[in-house]
Structure formats: structure tokens, C-alpha cells
Short mmCIF file of C-alpha atoms and ligand atoms in Angstrom, two decimals:
data_model
loop_
_atom_site.label_atom_id
_atom_site.label_comp_id
_atom_site.label_asym_id
_atom_site.label_seq_id
_atom_site.Cartn_x
_atom_site.Cartn_y
_atom_site.Cartn_z
CA MET A 1 -25.22 -9.96 -27.21
CA THR A 2 -24.22 -11.17 -30.66
CA SER A 3 -20.53 -11.19 -31.58
CA GLN A 4 -21.31 -8.44 -34.10
CA ASP A 5 -22.63 -6.19 -31.30
CA LEU A 6 -19.39 -6.72 -29.41
CA TRP A 7 -17.53 -4.60 -31.99
CA VAL A 8 -19.66 -1.52 -31.30
CA PRO A 9 -19.36 0.49 -28.09
CA GLU A 10 -22.72 1.14 -26.49
CA PRO A 11 -23.14 4.54 -24.80
CA VAL A 12 -23.88 4.20 -21.07
CA ARG A 13 -24.13 6.85 -18.35
CA VAL A 14 -21.84 7.27 -15.38
CA LEU A 15 -24.07 6.86 -12.31
CA SER A 16 -21.53 7.68 -9.64
CA ARG A 17 -17.84 8.39 -9.11
CA LYS A 18 -15.84 7.73 -5.97
CA GLN A 19 -12.21 8.51 -5.25
CA GLU A 20 -10.35 5.50 -3.85
CA LEU A 21 -6.71 6.66 -3.89
CA GLU A 22 -4.78 9.67 -5.13
CA SER A 23 -5.16 8.71 -8.82
CA THR A 24 -7.67 5.87 -8.60
CA TRP A 25 -11.42 6.23 -8.97
CA THR A 26 -14.36 3.85 -9.00
CA LEU A 27 -17.06 4.52 -11.58
CA GLU A 28 -20.48 2.97 -11.39
CA LEU A 29 -21.92 2.74 -14.92
CA GLU A 30 -25.48 2.05 -15.91
CA GLN A 31 -26.13 -1.55 -16.90
CA VAL A 32 -27.96 -1.61 -20.21
CA GLY A 33 -29.37 -4.79 -21.74
CA LYS A 34 -29.13 -7.05 -18.68
CA ARG A 35 -25.88 -8.68 -19.76
CA SER A 36 -24.42 -11.21 -17.38
CA PHE A 37 -20.86 -10.96 -16.12
CA LEU A 38 -18.45 -13.34 -14.44
CA PRO A 39 -15.97 -12.35 -11.72
CA GLY A 40 -12.65 -11.75 -13.50
CA GLN A 41 -14.09 -10.54 -16.82
CA PHE A 42 -13.46 -7.09 -18.29
CA ASN A 43 -15.14 -4.49 -20.46
CA MET A 44 -13.64 -2.23 -23.11
CA LEU A 45 -14.44 1.34 -22.01
CA TYR A 46 -14.35 4.00 -24.69
CA VAL A 47 -13.87 7.72 -24.09
CA PHE A 48 -15.46 9.16 -27.21
CA GLY A 49 -12.87 10.73 -29.48
CA VAL A 50 -9.97 9.68 -27.24
CA GLY A 51 -9.64 5.89 -27.14
CA GLU A 52 -10.67 2.60 -25.64
CA VAL A 53 -9.05 0.56 -22.84
CA PRO A 54 -9.74 -2.76 -21.11
CA ILE A 55 -10.97 -2.36 -17.52
CA SER A 56 -11.98 -5.23 -15.23
CA LEU A 57 -15.25 -5.39 -13.44
CA SER A 58 -14.57 -4.57 -9.81
CA GLY A 59 -18.08 -4.76 -8.39
CA ASP A 60 -20.52 -7.49 -7.46
CA THR A 61 -21.42 -9.28 -10.70
CA SER A 62 -24.84 -10.16 -9.29
CA LEU A 63 -25.85 -6.47 -9.50
CA THR A 64 -28.28 -6.04 -12.38
CA GLU A 65 -28.61 -2.25 -12.46
CA SER A 66 -25.00 -1.12 -12.55
CA LEU A 67 -21.45 -2.08 -13.52
CA VAL A 68 -18.55 -1.09 -11.31
CA HIS A 69 -15.01 -0.39 -12.56
CA THR A 70 -12.01 0.89 -10.63
CA ILE A 71 -9.62 2.90 -12.78
CA ARG A 72 -6.10 4.16 -12.17
CA ALA A 73 -5.27 7.25 -14.20
CA VAL A 74 -1.98 6.37 -15.92
CA GLY A 75 -2.33 7.75 -19.46
CA PRO A 76 -4.63 9.60 -21.84
CA VAL A 77 -7.61 7.24 -21.84
CA SER A 78 -7.55 6.07 -18.23
CA SER A 79 -7.10 9.67 -17.01
CA GLN A 80 -10.13 10.87 -18.92
CA LEU A 81 -12.17 7.87 -17.78
CA ALA A 82 -11.23 8.41 -14.15
CA ALA A 83 -12.31 12.06 -14.47
CA MET A 84 -15.79 11.24 -15.85
CA GLN A 85 -18.56 12.86 -13.85
CA PRO A 86 -22.06 11.46 -13.18
CA MET A 87 -24.32 11.64 -16.27
CA ALA A 88 -21.34 11.67 -18.67
CA ALA A 89 -21.50 9.05 -21.44
CA VAL A 90 -18.92 6.29 -21.83
CA GLY A 91 -18.82 3.69 -24.62
CA LEU A 92 -18.93 0.12 -23.37
CA ARG A 93 -18.22 -3.19 -25.09
CA GLY A 94 -18.26 -6.46 -23.23
CA PRO A 95 -18.08 -8.54 -21.21
CA PHE A 96 -14.89 -10.17 -22.47
CA GLY A 97 -12.57 -12.92 -21.38
CA THR A 98 -12.47 -15.79 -18.97
CA GLY A 99 -13.41 -15.40 -15.34
CA TRP A 100 -11.95 -16.74 -12.11
CA PRO A 101 -12.62 -20.49 -11.69
CA MET A 102 -15.40 -19.99 -9.14
CA ALA A 103 -17.28 -23.20 -10.01
CA ALA A 104 -14.18 -25.39 -10.34
CA ALA A 105 -12.91 -24.13 -6.97
CA GLU A 106 -16.04 -25.13 -5.07
CA GLY A 107 -15.21 -27.45 -2.18
CA SER A 108 -11.58 -26.26 -2.05
CA ASP A 109 -9.79 -23.79 0.17
CA LEU A 110 -9.09 -20.47 -1.54
CA LEU A 111 -6.02 -18.29 -1.49
CA LEU A 112 -6.91 -14.91 -3.05
CA ILE A 113 -3.72 -12.94 -3.60
CA ALA A 114 -3.64 -9.36 -4.86
CA GLY A 115 -0.98 -6.73 -5.41
CA GLY A 116 -1.89 -3.02 -5.69
CA LEU A 117 -4.74 -2.36 -8.09
CA GLY A 118 -4.95 -6.16 -8.64
CA LEU A 119 -7.47 -6.20 -5.79
CA ALA A 120 -10.01 -4.62 -8.18
CA PRO A 121 -10.36 -7.63 -10.56
CA LEU A 122 -10.38 -9.97 -7.54
CA ARG A 123 -13.12 -8.12 -5.68
CA PRO A 124 -15.97 -9.69 -7.72
CA ALA A 125 -14.59 -13.13 -6.75
CA ILE A 126 -14.64 -12.04 -3.09
CA TYR A 127 -18.27 -10.90 -3.38
CA HIS A 128 -19.12 -14.23 -5.00
CA VAL A 129 -17.43 -16.21 -2.22
CA LEU A 130 -19.15 -14.16 0.49
CA ARG A 131 -22.55 -14.72 -1.14
CA ASN A 132 -21.87 -18.45 -1.44
CA ARG A 133 -19.68 -18.96 1.60
CA GLU A 134 -20.86 -22.54 2.23
CA ARG A 135 -19.48 -23.67 -1.14
CA TYR A 136 -15.84 -23.01 -0.24
CA GLY A 137 -13.48 -24.18 2.48
CA ARG A 138 -11.08 -21.86 4.24
CA VAL A 139 -10.70 -18.48 2.50
CA VAL A 140 -7.58 -16.35 2.87
CA LEU A 141 -6.97 -12.99 1.22
CA LEU A 142 -3.36 -11.79 0.94
CA TYR A 143 -2.97 -8.18 -0.16
CA GLY A 144 0.21 -6.23 -0.76
CA THR A 145 0.70 -2.57 -1.69
CA ARG A 146 3.61 -0.19 -1.90
CA SER A 147 2.67 1.82 1.21
CA PRO A 148 -0.26 2.16 3.65
CA ASP A 149 -1.54 5.12 1.57
CA ASP A 150 -1.94 2.79 -1.44
CA ILE A 151 -4.34 0.36 0.27
CA LEU A 152 -7.40 0.08 -1.96
CA TYR A 153 -10.92 -0.50 -0.56
CA ARG A 154 -9.55 0.04 2.97
CA ASP A 155 -12.96 0.11 4.68
CA GLN A 156 -14.03 -3.10 3.01
CA LEU A 157 -10.78 -4.85 3.91
CA GLU A 158 -11.42 -3.92 7.53
CA GLU A 159 -14.99 -5.20 7.28
CA TRP A 160 -13.88 -8.50 5.70
CA SER A 161 -11.13 -8.96 8.28
CA ARG A 162 -13.80 -8.94 11.00
CA LEU A 163 -15.69 -11.85 9.40
CA PRO A 164 -15.18 -15.09 11.35
CA ASP A 165 -14.53 -17.24 8.28
CA PHE A 166 -12.46 -14.92 6.08
CA ASP A 167 -8.78 -14.28 6.84
CA VAL A 168 -7.23 -11.05 5.59
CA HIS A 169 -3.47 -10.41 5.65
CA ILE A 170 -2.12 -7.08 4.44
CA THR A 171 1.50 -6.20 3.86
CA VAL A 172 3.21 -3.09 2.49
CA ASP A 173 6.60 -2.68 0.81
CA HIS A 174 7.54 0.23 3.06
CA ALA A 175 5.91 2.24 5.82
CA GLY A 176 6.53 4.85 8.50
CA SER A 177 6.73 4.10 12.21
CA ASP A 178 2.96 4.61 12.60
CA TRP A 179 2.22 1.43 10.54
CA GLN A 180 1.48 -1.47 12.89
CA GLY A 181 1.07 -4.11 10.16
CA LYS A 182 3.38 -6.32 8.15
CA VAL A 183 6.16 -5.00 5.90
CA GLY A 184 7.45 -7.05 2.96
CA VAL A 185 6.30 -8.16 -0.47
CA VAL A 186 3.21 -10.31 -0.70
CA PRO A 187 4.89 -13.64 -1.68
CA THR A 188 6.73 -13.59 1.68
CA LEU A 189 3.38 -14.15 3.40
CA ILE A 190 2.85 -17.53 1.74
CA PRO A 191 5.35 -19.60 3.78
CA THR A 192 3.83 -18.15 6.98
CA LEU A 193 0.39 -19.64 6.23
CA ALA A 194 -0.84 -23.04 7.34
CA PHE A 195 -2.86 -24.49 4.46
CA ASP A 196 -3.31 -27.76 2.59
CA PRO A 197 -1.65 -27.20 -0.81
CA GLU A 198 -3.38 -30.21 -2.33
CA ASP A 199 -6.80 -28.81 -1.57
CA THR A 200 -6.17 -25.14 -2.39
CA VAL A 201 -7.00 -23.05 -5.43
CA ALA A 202 -5.03 -19.80 -5.71
CA MET A 203 -6.28 -16.76 -7.63
CA VAL A 204 -3.61 -14.11 -8.17
CA CYS A 205 -3.79 -10.62 -9.65
CA GLY A 206 -1.21 -7.87 -9.63
CA PRO A 207 1.86 -6.61 -11.48
CA GLU A 208 3.46 -9.37 -13.53
CA ILE A 209 6.61 -9.53 -11.42
CA MET A 210 4.51 -9.94 -8.27
CA MET A 211 2.54 -12.76 -9.93
CA ARG A 212 5.76 -14.49 -11.00
CA PHE A 213 7.18 -14.50 -7.48
CA THR A 214 3.82 -15.40 -5.98
CA ALA A 215 3.38 -18.39 -8.31
CA SER A 216 6.89 -19.51 -7.45
CA ALA A 217 6.18 -19.27 -3.69
CA LEU A 218 2.93 -21.20 -4.17
CA ARG A 219 4.78 -23.93 -6.07
CA ASP A 220 7.39 -24.11 -3.31
CA ALA A 221 4.52 -24.54 -0.84
CA GLY A 222 3.24 -27.50 -2.89
CA VAL A 223 0.34 -25.96 -4.86
CA GLU A 224 0.04 -27.52 -8.34
CA ASP A 225 0.51 -25.21 -11.34
CA GLU A 226 -3.00 -26.16 -12.53
CA ALA A 227 -4.47 -24.83 -9.26
CA ILE A 228 -2.78 -21.41 -9.58
CA TYR A 229 -4.73 -18.88 -11.68
CA LEU A 230 -3.28 -15.54 -12.79
CA SER A 231 -5.06 -12.58 -14.39
CA MET A 232 -2.83 -11.36 -17.20
CA GLU A 233 -2.63 -7.84 -18.65
CA ARG A 234 -1.62 -7.14 -22.22
CA ASN A 235 -2.24 -4.22 -24.57
CA MET A 236 -5.56 -4.73 -26.30
CA LYS A 237 -7.40 -3.28 -29.26
CA CYS A 238 -10.22 -5.54 -30.45
CA ALA A 239 -10.71 -7.77 -27.36
CA LEU A 240 -12.18 -10.33 -29.77
CA GLY A 241 -9.17 -12.38 -30.79
CA HIS A 242 -8.74 -10.68 -34.18
CA CYS A 243 -6.01 -8.00 -34.02
CA GLY A 244 -3.23 -9.93 -32.25
CA HIS A 245 -2.26 -7.04 -29.95
CA CYS A 246 -2.68 -9.15 -26.84
CA GLN A 247 -0.99 -12.25 -28.21
CA PHE A 248 1.08 -14.10 -25.66
CA GLY A 249 2.72 -17.06 -27.37
CA SER A 250 -0.19 -18.97 -28.87
CA THR A 251 -2.57 -17.45 -26.31
CA PHE A 252 -4.79 -14.43 -26.91
CA VAL A 253 -5.13 -12.78 -23.51
CA CYS A 254 -8.41 -11.11 -24.54
CA LYS A 255 -10.30 -14.31 -25.31
CA ASP A 256 -8.28 -17.20 -23.78
CA GLY A 257 -7.63 -15.04 -20.68
CA PRO A 258 -7.24 -12.74 -18.89
CA VAL A 259 -7.55 -15.42 -16.19
CA LEU A 260 -5.24 -18.29 -17.11
CA PRO A 261 -3.80 -21.24 -15.19
CA PHE A 262 -0.12 -20.86 -14.36
CA SER A 263 0.48 -24.16 -16.19
CA LYS A 264 -0.41 -22.32 -19.41
CA VAL A 265 1.64 -19.15 -18.93
CA ARG A 266 4.68 -20.13 -16.84
CA GLY A 267 6.99 -20.32 -19.89
CA LEU A 268 5.79 -17.00 -21.26
CA LEU A 269 5.77 -14.75 -18.24
CA SER A 270 8.97 -12.97 -19.10
CA LEU A 271 8.00 -12.29 -22.74
CA LYS A 272 7.64 -8.61 -23.64
CA GLU A 273 4.34 -7.50 -25.15
CA PHE A 274 4.28 -5.66 -28.44
C1 FAD B 1 -7.71 -7.46 -18.97
C2 FAD B 1 -7.28 -6.12 -18.42
C3 FAD B 1 -7.92 -5.60 -17.33
C4 FAD B 1 -7.54 -4.36 -16.82
N1 FAD B 1 -8.21 -3.87 -15.74
C5 FAD B 1 -7.89 -2.66 -15.27
C6 FAD B 1 -8.61 -2.11 -14.18
O1 FAD B 1 -9.53 -2.73 -13.62
N2 FAD B 1 -8.28 -0.87 -13.78
C7 FAD B 1 -7.27 -0.14 -14.38
O2 FAD B 1 -7.01 1.00 -13.97
N3 FAD B 1 -6.56 -0.65 -15.39
C8 FAD B 1 -6.85 -1.88 -15.85
N4 FAD B 1 -6.15 -2.38 -16.91
C9 FAD B 1 -5.05 -1.58 -17.46
C10 FAD B 1 -5.59 -0.51 -18.37
O3 FAD B 1 -6.20 -1.08 -19.50
C11 FAD B 1 -4.42 0.41 -18.79
O4 FAD B 1 -3.98 1.11 -17.66
C12 FAD B 1 -4.87 1.38 -19.83
O5 FAD B 1 -4.96 0.68 -21.04
C13 FAD B 1 -3.92 2.53 -19.96
O6 FAD B 1 -4.34 3.27 -21.09
P1 FAD B 1 -4.02 4.81 -21.26
O7 FAD B 1 -4.34 5.18 -22.66
O8 FAD B 1 -4.67 5.59 -20.19
O9 FAD B 1 -2.49 4.87 -21.00
P2 FAD B 1 -1.29 4.43 -21.95
O10 FAD B 1 -0.96 5.52 -22.89
O11 FAD B 1 -1.58 3.07 -22.51
O12 FAD B 1 -0.17 4.30 -20.85
C14 FAD B 1 0.39 5.47 -20.26
C15 FAD B 1 1.57 5.06 -19.41
O13 FAD B 1 1.14 4.24 -18.32
C16 FAD B 1 1.78 2.97 -18.37
N5 FAD B 1 0.75 2.01 -18.03
C17 FAD B 1 -0.14 1.44 -18.87
N6 FAD B 1 -0.92 0.56 -18.20
C18 FAD B 1 -0.50 0.60 -16.92
C19 FAD B 1 -0.89 -0.07 -15.75
N7 FAD B 1 -1.85 -1.00 -15.77
N8 FAD B 1 -0.26 0.22 -14.58
C20 FAD B 1 0.74 1.13 -14.54
N9 FAD B 1 1.17 1.81 -15.63
C21 FAD B 1 0.58 1.52 -16.79
C22 FAD B 1 2.25 2.81 -19.79
O14 FAD B 1 3.38 1.94 -19.86
C23 FAD B 1 2.59 4.22 -20.18
O15 FAD B 1 3.85 4.58 -19.70
C24 FAD B 1 -6.48 -3.63 -17.43
C25 FAD B 1 -5.82 -4.17 -18.54
C26 FAD B 1 -6.21 -5.41 -19.02
C27 FAD B 1 -5.49 -5.97 -20.20
S1 FES B 2 -6.98 -7.57 -28.34
FE1 FES B 2 -7.15 -8.11 -30.44
S2 FES B 2 -6.58 -10.18 -30.41
FE2 FES B 2 -6.69 -9.71 -28.30
#
């Protein structure tokens, strides 16, 4: 696509819609034009006449016929997107942004750490690792949610946890007596893991406060700031580095991110967006 095309939403059809959680849905959209996507990138999805929002790819980026996005209905645009039925038309611009450092991380151990809906932007990285398992060392997925009812992609997590070379640890903030798993926020899992911090790349996605505490726990465990990658969220309009809505210090989250090394964002994490 030319950069000029990236300003204009292209109408694509919804192919399928699946409910994941109470207010979270996965839409499979038709893939027009054989664009290529990297794990960690996002598209701008436009509900005609309502508005446009950034949504990460949550499916396997090697799929050539469809694009998968998982959407939580929180406001006017995301609610209408999540309600889209098969055959409805959505405007799509993209892909935008940096991806997870899949090539740079080859040969290293991986810590994939997600909070809540943050598992959606990490899922393409997981598909990539599983397709190229021999390129990575030990792989550990840490996932935290508020309660057992908020666990996203539950069936897949169970499937991945049965793989011999893929460790999955799930924790919830609170649970009833029928929950047999761990309780506590996700950063508390980090000191319980045995891993080589000098040979580990961490990819983290979740609410900003969770990422701040997770990065701090990773540092305490000896992982270098340059080896910790966070996927940042900021309000966006153009997604092309022109409007300044997503500006974060001197960084434009839409084009320099959303995936950024902690070394680049550590001083900015508490800044409010505008
Ligand atoms: C790079 C990037 C990738 C993203 N990927 C995804 C994704 O894969 N799936 C997804 O569902 N969302 C994702 N988001 C967030 C999504 O863009 C926003 O939820 C969306 O813009 C909300 O727009 P709205 O018009 O529906 O609601 P708004 O009117 O913008 O917001 C309505 C209310 O919800 C609150 N709100 C806004 N965003 C969130 C949020 N993320 N979580 C909780 N409350 C929120 C607002 O503060 C406000 O109170 C991503 C954002 C970025 C920047
Ligand atoms: S969204 Fe316009 S500069 Fe990033």
C-alpha cells in the first residue's frame, strides 16, 4: 500500500463473529489486497458514520484470507464494532506500527506476559513462536485477569498448556472457592520462575499499571530494559504520525510503537495522554 492509501479506509466484510467474554468479541474480517502484517501491529477500524479506533491484530498473521481482531465494547465505536454481524462492512486502514521483536528474539528464551485483553495483541506472537518453535529457547506465557470469568481464549490456553515446550501460568486477582489456580497480580509470578535473565526477551501487553509493575519485577529479576518490550496504548486519530494525538514525549505511539522497548518509555509511563 502507498502512504496515500493509508489515509483512506477500505471497506471489508465481516466474515465471522465470535463471543469471547461478556463484552468482548472476535471479528474475522476479509483480507483484501494481500497486505502483510507483523505480530503486534494494529489496524484502524472504521464504523461508517460513527468513528474509527485502533485495534490490534489478534490472529495468526500468516493467514492470507482473513484478519482477526478481538474487540472489547467500551464506548461508541468499539461497541458498534463488536456488534457487527457477518457480511456487514467495516472500513479498514493498516497495518500500522511496530511489531513484537520476533526476529531479534530468535535464539533467546521468551517471557510473554499479558494482562486482561492484552492477550489479544500477544496472540499473533504466540502463533508465530508455535510455527517456528525451533527458533526460540524456553517459552513461558504468564497471563493475569481480574477473575476466572475474564479469561480470554480459555480453550486455547488449555491447549497451549498441554504442549511439552510451552509453559502457561494463569493468575486471577480474585476468585471464588471453586478456582483451583493461582490468585494474585501477574508481576507476582515473575520471582517464582526459574529463568536466565541475560538470555530472555520479555514481551508485555496489558493495562499500563500492570506493565509498569511487570517491567519493574523483570528488572528486579535481572532482565535488561532493552530486552523488555511493552505494547503501549494511546488515543489515536491519524495513525500516521501527523496529528499528534498519540504523542508520548518525543515518541509517536502510532508509528514508533505501539511496541516499544522499556528503555525508551520508562521515564514516560506515568504521563497522562491528551
Ligand atoms: C495500538 C492500540 C491497539 C489497540 N488494540 C485493541 C484491541 O485489540 N482490542 C480492543 O478492544 N481495544 C484495543 N485498543 C483500544 C481501543 O482502541 C479503544 O478501546 C477504543 O478506541 C475505544 O473507543 P470507543 O469510541 O469505543 O470508546 P471511547 O469513547 O474512546 O471510550 C469510552 C470509555 O471507555 C474507556 N476506554 C477507552 N479505551 C479503553 C480500553 N482500552 N480499556 C478500557 N476502557 C477504555 C474510555 O476512557 C471511556 O471512558 C487499542 C488501542 C491502541 C492504541
Ligand atoms: S495518531 Fe496521529 S500522530 Fe499518532
